[in-house]
């Protein structure tokens, strides 16, 4: 028997996929487990400020690396993380949630331990997680523990969903055979049904031949399930106009001449809506048709010729092909379409120009998001918060290789601050010079602000743009413009980095377009050499036009 521990087995396997970080908070039932993290070269314990933030950080990390590990303690710890875990489930983010639980002896005796409900039931929290994870299990048999751990990792990675794995405290030091460590985890998908796959390819080719105004529409799961290259190849061989949804933003090179913009149903720019809605064939990739992703379900197409490629099926018009997964068919679709004759295609609409403003003009959202386009650079990771940032970023044209991180479907306020931590850690593993940029409102920031401490702790250097509009603007637009429940206490945001003891930092404040222009034109500011907060002072009710429209729709829907 090799001198390896049960948890060491697990964490070493994770090293193959995540390289470095493990997120979480210590608690007495996971302490023995955490000791073994330091025995594995290349793994670092992030040490988050609370479990909710740790979950958000793991989510942001996984969106860059495709898998993350979160470790919490039983009961109070794991429940604190569940809002984050549920968001990862909703938005297809791979996450292994490891929970240190009481010993088998304590569970068998139904002891009234701390962190329990006081009724001797040790299964209730696993049951809760079971509804928001792809798979939930507890290690109870050491002879099958290694296989169980490998299954958990494979499931989280393959399905891009959270997996729950509980490890009793008394098993943390149990030794296992090391054989499985010599065998890479099988991360291959089950093959598509051959006949169904062949039929899909030919039907799609026939539909393309008949179409006069075809388009490609890219959504969230194209990036979550890693088919961006295949979609880009389809765009290249067909030269069809390409559009994304808000959740799909960043999944396609927005400087490609065939990129036409972001489609959000009735909230879309008229010139973009005209092309999308009058298409006679739509090839859709990874659709997640939630309300904020579709302009409250206001998609309108003139055609029923829609092909939907998903991670677990393909749908053509009203016919569904179960188990025909886009990950395994899109390269074949691209090859088949490359053999078809080229046709004259419709022109893509131009991207909106920068709104004109004088240097003395007060900073406004409509100007901010279009001006941001010219400051961003290749490979940037842009994290935007639920609220004005998520809606405003739609107007920004991303550079090549940029990654957008947002939570349009789950929409948990404060998510972006934790996600920034995970994304910055992931970026630092790949390329320390890569910029990570956060846009967060003052109200959202106050929910998860302590996670800035983790950034400072590890010397990370992101940009934190704080949109100070004195409260919850998105909520004010929906209901309660003057209501005090939409107010937040004004903080001295420029002092935050001092509070968290940052040694080398900038704390900047901007209130006019000229001041932000000067900042964006500053070569030193463009280089991520230090952590920075940039407080942007905006009018309280100022918001992107599409958010104002969405708020009216949401208010009407809520009153039905």
Tab-separated table of N, CA and C in Angstrom, residues 39-105:
chain	number	residue	atom	x	y	z
A	39	UNK	N	0.595	18.809	1.250
A	39	UNK	CA	1.497	17.727	0.874
A	39	UNK	C	1.567	17.530	-0.638
A	40	UNK	N	0.713	18.243	-1.376
A	40	UNK	CA	0.653	18.063	-2.829
A	40	UNK	C	1.291	19.262	-3.516
A	41	UNK	N	2.386	19.017	-4.202
A	41	UNK	CA	3.087	20.097	-4.889
A	41	UNK	C	2.197	20.747	-5.933
A	42	UNK	N	2.177	22.081	-5.952
A	42	UNK	CA	1.420	22.796	-6.974
A	42	UNK	C	0.013	23.168	-6.579
A	43	UNK	N	-0.442	22.723	-5.405
A	43	UNK	CA	-1.789	23.078	-4.960
A	43	UNK	C	-1.691	24.126	-3.866
A	44	UNK	N	-2.554	25.131	-3.959
A	44	UNK	CA	-2.566	26.196	-2.965
A	44	UNK	C	-3.961	26.336	-2.380
A	45	UNK	N	-4.014	26.492	-1.066
A	45	UNK	CA	-5.279	26.755	-0.376
A	45	UNK	C	-5.554	28.256	-0.456
A	46	UNK	N	-6.658	28.637	-1.119
A	46	UNK	CA	-6.938	30.052	-1.343
A	46	UNK	C	-7.280	30.779	-0.044
A	47	UNK	N	-8.015	30.114	0.849
A	47	UNK	CA	-8.380	30.729	2.118
A	47	UNK	C	-9.309	31.910	1.955
A	48	UNK	N	-10.562	31.643	1.540
A	48	UNK	CA	-11.516	32.715	1.301
A	48	UNK	C	-12.091	33.257	2.600
A	49	UNK	N	-12.765	34.395	2.510
A	49	UNK	CA	-13.251	35.049	3.723
A	49	UNK	C	-14.566	34.485	4.227
A	50	UNK	N	-15.324	33.820	3.384
A	50	UNK	CA	-16.512	33.073	3.817
A	50	UNK	C	-16.875	32.069	2.733
A	51	UNK	N	-17.763	31.158	3.052
A	51	UNK	CA	-18.056	30.054	2.132
A	51	UNK	C	-18.790	30.511	0.880
A	52	UNK	N	-19.662	31.511	1.021
A	52	UNK	CA	-20.366	32.013	-0.160
A	52	UNK	C	-19.373	32.601	-1.156
A	53	UNK	N	-18.481	33.427	-0.666
A	53	UNK	CA	-17.460	33.995	-1.543
A	53	UNK	C	-16.570	32.914	-2.142
A	54	UNK	N	-16.266	31.888	-1.348
A	54	UNK	CA	-15.445	30.786	-1.851
A	54	UNK	C	-16.135	30.096	-3.019
A	55	UNK	N	-17.450	29.910	-2.898
A	55	UNK	CA	-18.206	29.296	-3.983
A	55	UNK	C	-18.202	30.151	-5.232
A	56	UNK	N	-18.368	31.452	-5.058
A	56	UNK	CA	-18.299	32.359	-6.207
A	56	UNK	C	-16.911	32.332	-6.840
A	57	UNK	N	-15.869	32.298	-5.995
A	57	UNK	CA	-14.503	32.261	-6.513
A	57	UNK	C	-14.255	30.980	-7.298
A	58	UNK	N	-14.737	29.860	-6.781
A	58	UNK	CA	-14.588	28.593	-7.489
A	58	UNK	C	-15.303	28.637	-8.832
A	59	UNK	N	-16.465	29.264	-8.867
A	59	UNK	CA	-17.217	29.411	-10.113
A	59	UNK	C	-16.416	30.221	-11.126
A	60	UNK	N	-15.874	31.368	-10.702
A	60	UNK	CA	-15.087	32.187	-11.612
A	60	UNK	C	-13.842	31.478	-12.109
A	61	UNK	N	-13.195	30.726	-11.225
A	61	UNK	CA	-12.011	29.952	-11.589
A	61	UNK	C	-12.364	28.898	-12.641
A	62	UNK	N	-13.467	28.207	-12.421
A	62	UNK	CA	-13.862	27.140	-13.333
A	62	UNK	C	-14.212	27.666	-14.714
A	63	UNK	N	-14.728	28.869	-14.796
A	63	UNK	CA	-15.078	29.421	-16.109
A	63	UNK	C	-13.839	29.659	-16.962
A	64	UNK	N	-12.679	29.734	-16.315
A	64	UNK	CA	-11.429	29.844	-17.052
A	64	UNK	C	-10.777	28.473	-17.233
A	65	UNK	N	-10.830	27.617	-16.204
A	65	UNK	CA	-10.086	26.355	-16.207
A	65	UNK	C	-10.954	25.103	-16.400
A	66	UNK	N	-12.276	25.256	-16.376
A	66	UNK	CA	-13.249	24.186	-16.617
A	66	UNK	C	-13.468	23.257	-15.433
A	67	UNK	N	-12.807	23.461	-14.314
A	67	UNK	CA	-13.087	22.692	-13.113
A	67	UNK	C	-12.471	23.409	-11.919
A	68	UNK	N	-13.179	23.383	-10.807
A	68	UNK	CA	-12.659	23.997	-9.581
A	68	UNK	C	-13.037	23.122	-8.401
A	69	UNK	N	-12.274	23.267	-7.306
A	69	UNK	CA	-12.535	22.518	-6.070
A	69	UNK	C	-12.900	23.499	-4.962
A	70	UNK	N	-13.971	23.184	-4.263
A	70	UNK	CA	-14.456	23.966	-3.134
A	70	UNK	C	-14.542	23.042	-1.926
A	71	UNK	N	-13.950	23.452	-0.800
A	71	UNK	CA	-13.968	22.625	0.411
A	71	UNK	C	-14.615	23.425	1.534
A	72	UNK	N	-15.659	22.848	2.121
A	72	UNK	CA	-16.334	23.483	3.258
A	72	UNK	C	-16.526	22.460	4.363
A	73	UNK	N	-16.995	22.940	5.487
A	73	UNK	CA	-17.306	22.036	6.585
A	73	UNK	C	-18.796	21.723	6.606
A	74	UNK	N	-19.150	20.729	7.373
A	74	UNK	CA	-20.500	20.184	7.463
A	74	UNK	C	-21.503	21.228	7.961
A	75	UNK	N	-22.708	21.195	7.427
A	75	UNK	CA	-23.806	22.002	7.950
A	75	UNK	C	-23.650	23.476	7.659
A	76	UNK	N	-23.176	24.220	8.649
A	76	UNK	CA	-23.122	25.677	8.509
A	76	UNK	C	-22.256	26.112	7.335
A	77	UNK	N	-21.140	25.434	7.124
A	77	UNK	CA	-20.243	25.814	6.036
A	77	UNK	C	-20.817	25.500	4.675
A	78	UNK	N	-21.278	24.285	4.504
A	78	UNK	CA	-21.784	23.892	3.198
A	78	UNK	C	-23.045	24.654	2.828
A	79	UNK	N	-23.914	24.929	3.818
A	79	UNK	CA	-25.128	25.677	3.513
A	79	UNK	C	-24.807	27.117	3.133
A	80	UNK	N	-23.783	27.681	3.739
A	80	UNK	CA	-23.382	29.041	3.380
A	80	UNK	C	-22.938	29.132	1.922
A	81	UNK	N	-22.476	28.041	1.363
A	81	UNK	CA	-21.976	28.035	-0.018
A	81	UNK	C	-23.044	27.704	-1.048
A	82	UNK	N	-24.231	27.297	-0.600
A	82	UNK	CA	-25.185	26.714	-1.547
A	82	UNK	C	-25.727	27.696	-2.571
A	83	UNK	N	-25.857	28.973	-2.226
A	83	UNK	CA	-26.313	29.935	-3.240
A	83	UNK	C	-25.335	29.974	-4.408
A	84	UNK	N	-24.043	29.869	-4.100
A	84	UNK	CA	-23.024	29.844	-5.157
A	84	UNK	C	-23.079	28.540	-5.941
A	85	UNK	N	-23.230	27.425	-5.234
A	85	UNK	CA	-23.275	26.122	-5.895
A	85	UNK	C	-24.492	26.040	-6.821
A	86	UNK	N	-25.626	26.535	-6.353
A	86	UNK	CA	-26.829	26.530	-7.190
A	86	UNK	C	-26.617	27.360	-8.451
A	87	UNK	N	-25.913	28.472	-8.317
A	87	UNK	CA	-25.606	29.277	-9.495
A	87	UNK	C	-24.735	28.534	-10.483
A	88	UNK	N	-23.770	27.785	-9.985
A	88	UNK	CA	-22.924	26.982	-10.869
A	88	UNK	C	-23.744	25.909	-11.579
A	89	UNK	N	-24.715	25.347	-10.875
A	89	UNK	CA	-25.583	24.351	-11.507
A	89	UNK	C	-26.422	24.990	-12.609
A	90	UNK	N	-27.035	26.128	-12.308
A	90	UNK	CA	-27.897	26.793	-13.272
A	90	UNK	C	-27.136	27.194	-14.523
A	91	UNK	N	-25.902	27.627	-14.346
A	91	UNK	CA	-25.141	28.197	-15.462
A	91	UNK	C	-24.103	27.243	-16.050
A	92	UNK	N	-24.180	25.955	-15.703
A	92	UNK	CA	-23.298	24.935	-16.281
A	92	UNK	C	-21.824	25.239	-16.017
A	93	UNK	N	-21.457	25.190	-14.745
A	93	UNK	CA	-20.075	25.432	-14.345
A	93	UNK	C	-19.580	24.224	-13.559
A	94	UNK	N	-18.466	23.636	-13.978
A	94	UNK	CA	-17.922	22.441	-13.335
A	94	UNK	C	-17.311	22.749	-11.976
A	95	UNK	N	-17.764	22.049	-10.945
A	95	UNK	CA	-17.332	22.351	-9.583
A	95	UNK	C	-17.414	21.095	-8.727
A	96	UNK	N	-16.345	20.789	-8.006
A	96	UNK	CA	-16.348	19.687	-7.048
A	96	UNK	C	-16.446	20.279	-5.650
A	97	UNK	N	-17.573	20.065	-4.995
A	97	UNK	CA	-17.808	20.588	-3.648
A	97	UNK	C	-17.531	19.468	-2.649
A	98	UNK	N	-16.386	19.555	-1.973
A	98	UNK	CA	-15.965	18.556	-0.989
A	98	UNK	C	-16.352	19.065	0.399
A	99	UNK	N	-17.052	18.229	1.142
A	99	UNK	CA	-17.535	18.624	2.469
A	99	UNK	C	-16.967	17.682	3.522
A	100	UNK	N	-16.280	18.252	4.492
A	100	UNK	CA	-15.836	17.454	5.630
A	100	UNK	C	-16.987	17.279	6.609
A	101	UNK	N	-17.360	16.027	6.873
A	101	UNK	CA	-18.534	15.747	7.711
A	101	UNK	C	-18.093	14.977	8.961
A	102	UNK	N	-18.981	14.889	9.980
A	102	UNK	CA	-18.621	14.163	11.210
A	102	UNK	C	-18.235	12.712	10.933
A	103	UNK	N	-17.512	12.123	11.878
A	103	UNK	CA	-17.022	10.753	11.723
A	103	UNK	C	-18.167	9.771	11.564
A	104	UNK	N	-17.863	8.628	11.000
A	104	UNK	CA	-18.873	7.583	10.821
A	104	UNK	C	-19.439	7.159	12.172
A	105	UNK	N	-18.582	7.089	13.178
A	105	UNK	CA	-19.042	6.691	14.512
A	105	UNK	C	-20.075	7.661	15.056
